[in-house]
Coordinates of N, CA and C in Angstrom, one line a residue:
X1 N 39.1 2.4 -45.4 CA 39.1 0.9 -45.3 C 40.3 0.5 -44.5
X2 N 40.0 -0.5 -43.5 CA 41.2 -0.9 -42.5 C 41.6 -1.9 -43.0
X3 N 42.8 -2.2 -43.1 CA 43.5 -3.2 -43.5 C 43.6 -4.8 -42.3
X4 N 43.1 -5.3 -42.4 CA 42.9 -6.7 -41.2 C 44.1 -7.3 -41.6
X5 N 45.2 -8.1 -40.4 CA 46.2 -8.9 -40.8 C 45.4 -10.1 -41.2
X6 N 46.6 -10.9 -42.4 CA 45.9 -12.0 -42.7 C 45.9 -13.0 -42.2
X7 N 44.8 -13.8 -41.7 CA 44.9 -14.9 -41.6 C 45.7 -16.2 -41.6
X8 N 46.7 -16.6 -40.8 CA 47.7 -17.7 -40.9 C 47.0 -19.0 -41.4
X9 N 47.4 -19.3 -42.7 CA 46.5 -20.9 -42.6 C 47.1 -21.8 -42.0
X10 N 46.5 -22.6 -41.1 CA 46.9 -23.8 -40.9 C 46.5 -24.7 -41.6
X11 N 47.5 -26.0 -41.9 CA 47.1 -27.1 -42.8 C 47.6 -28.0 -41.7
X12 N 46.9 -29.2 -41.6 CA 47.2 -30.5 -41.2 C 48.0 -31.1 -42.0
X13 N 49.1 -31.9 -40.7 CA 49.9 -32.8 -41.5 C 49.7 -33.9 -41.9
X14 N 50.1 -34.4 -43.0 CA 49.6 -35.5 -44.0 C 49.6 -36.9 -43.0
X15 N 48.7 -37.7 -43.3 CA 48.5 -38.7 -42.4 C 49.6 -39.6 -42.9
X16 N 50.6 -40.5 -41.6 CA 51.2 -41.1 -42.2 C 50.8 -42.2 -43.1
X17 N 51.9 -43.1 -44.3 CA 51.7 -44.1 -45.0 C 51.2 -45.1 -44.2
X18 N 50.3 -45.7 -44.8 CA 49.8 -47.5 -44.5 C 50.0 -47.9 -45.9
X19 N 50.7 -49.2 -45.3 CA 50.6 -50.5 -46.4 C 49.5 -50.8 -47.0
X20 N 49.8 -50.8 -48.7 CA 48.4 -51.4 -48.4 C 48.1 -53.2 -48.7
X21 N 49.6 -53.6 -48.9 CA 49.0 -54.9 -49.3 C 50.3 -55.7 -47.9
X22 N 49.7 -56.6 -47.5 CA 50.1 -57.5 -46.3 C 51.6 -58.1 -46.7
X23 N 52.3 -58.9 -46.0 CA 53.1 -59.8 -46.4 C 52.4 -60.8 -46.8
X24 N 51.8 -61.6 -46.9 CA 51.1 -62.8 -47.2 C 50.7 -61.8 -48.7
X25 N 50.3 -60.5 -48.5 CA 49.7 -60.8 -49.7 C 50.5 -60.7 -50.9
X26 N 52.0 -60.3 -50.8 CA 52.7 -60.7 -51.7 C 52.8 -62.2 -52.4
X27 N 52.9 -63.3 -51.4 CA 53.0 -64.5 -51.5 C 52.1 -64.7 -52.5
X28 N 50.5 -64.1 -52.4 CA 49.5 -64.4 -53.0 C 49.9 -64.1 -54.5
X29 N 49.8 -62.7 -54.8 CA 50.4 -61.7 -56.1 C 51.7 -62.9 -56.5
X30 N 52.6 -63.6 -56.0 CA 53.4 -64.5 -56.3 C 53.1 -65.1 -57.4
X31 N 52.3 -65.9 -56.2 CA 51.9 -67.3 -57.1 C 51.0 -67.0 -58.4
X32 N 49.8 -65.6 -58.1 CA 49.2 -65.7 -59.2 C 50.1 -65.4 -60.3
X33 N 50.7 -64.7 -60.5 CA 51.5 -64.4 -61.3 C 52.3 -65.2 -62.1
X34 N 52.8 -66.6 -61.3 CA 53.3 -67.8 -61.6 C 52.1 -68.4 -62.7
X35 N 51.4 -68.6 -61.9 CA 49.8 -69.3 -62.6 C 49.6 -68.4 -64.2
X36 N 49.7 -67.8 -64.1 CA 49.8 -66.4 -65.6 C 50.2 -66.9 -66.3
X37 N 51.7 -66.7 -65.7 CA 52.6 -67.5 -66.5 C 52.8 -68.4 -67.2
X38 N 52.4 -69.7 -66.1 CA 52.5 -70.9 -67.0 C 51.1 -71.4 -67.6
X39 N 50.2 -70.4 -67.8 CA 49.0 -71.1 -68.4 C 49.2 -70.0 -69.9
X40 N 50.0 -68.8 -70.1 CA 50.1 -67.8 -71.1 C 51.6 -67.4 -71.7
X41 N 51.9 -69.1 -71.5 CA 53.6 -68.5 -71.7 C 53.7 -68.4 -73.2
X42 N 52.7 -68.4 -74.3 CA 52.9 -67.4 -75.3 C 52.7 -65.9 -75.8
X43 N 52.2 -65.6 -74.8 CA 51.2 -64.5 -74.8 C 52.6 -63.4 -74.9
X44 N 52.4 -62.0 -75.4 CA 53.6 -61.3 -75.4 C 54.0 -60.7 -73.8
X45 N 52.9 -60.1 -73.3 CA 52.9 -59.6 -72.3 C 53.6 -61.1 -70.8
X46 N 53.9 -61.9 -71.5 CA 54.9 -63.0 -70.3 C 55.6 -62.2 -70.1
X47 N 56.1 -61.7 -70.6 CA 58.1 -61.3 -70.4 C 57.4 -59.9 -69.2
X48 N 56.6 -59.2 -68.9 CA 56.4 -58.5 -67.7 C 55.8 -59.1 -66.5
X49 N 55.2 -60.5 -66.7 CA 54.6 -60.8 -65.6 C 56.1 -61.8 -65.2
X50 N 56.9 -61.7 -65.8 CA 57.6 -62.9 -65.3 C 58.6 -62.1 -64.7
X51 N 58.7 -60.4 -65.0 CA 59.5 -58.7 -64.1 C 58.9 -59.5 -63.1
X52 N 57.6 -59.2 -63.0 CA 56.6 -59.1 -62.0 C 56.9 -59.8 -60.9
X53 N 57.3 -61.0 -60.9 CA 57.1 -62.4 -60.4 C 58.2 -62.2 -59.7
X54 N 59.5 -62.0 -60.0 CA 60.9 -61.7 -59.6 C 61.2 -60.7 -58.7
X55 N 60.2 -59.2 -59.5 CA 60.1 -57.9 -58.3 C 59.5 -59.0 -56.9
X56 N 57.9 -59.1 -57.2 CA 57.8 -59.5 -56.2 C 58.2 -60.8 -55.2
X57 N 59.2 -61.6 -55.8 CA 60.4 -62.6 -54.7 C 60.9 -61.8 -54.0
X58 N 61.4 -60.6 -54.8 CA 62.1 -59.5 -53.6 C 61.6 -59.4 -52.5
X59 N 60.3 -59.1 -52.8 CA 59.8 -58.3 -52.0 C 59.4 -59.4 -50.5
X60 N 59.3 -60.6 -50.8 CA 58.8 -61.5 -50.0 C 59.3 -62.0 -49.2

């Protein structure tokens, strides 16, 4: 039995990153998040949408 050299794999390089959400669509994610807010500002889960709201000012 003959020994065959092995086969080199080649792998493709990973496709670069795409964005997936626009600058505008931050603005959007913004405000809804504002809108959350002030219609569930008892709700417990406020205190992350209002992280939320502030991450994304950063971001904007």
């Amino acid at each position: 039995m003959s020994q065959q050299p092995e086969a080199s794999i080649v792998t493709p390089e990973p496709a670069r990153a795409r964005a997936v959400f626009s600058s505008g669509d931050f603005a959007l994610l913004r405000t809804a998040a504002l809108h959350h807010l002030r219609t569930h500002q008892d709700d417990p889960d406020s205190v992350k949408y209002g992280n939320l709201y502030h991450r994304l000012g950063r971001l904007a």
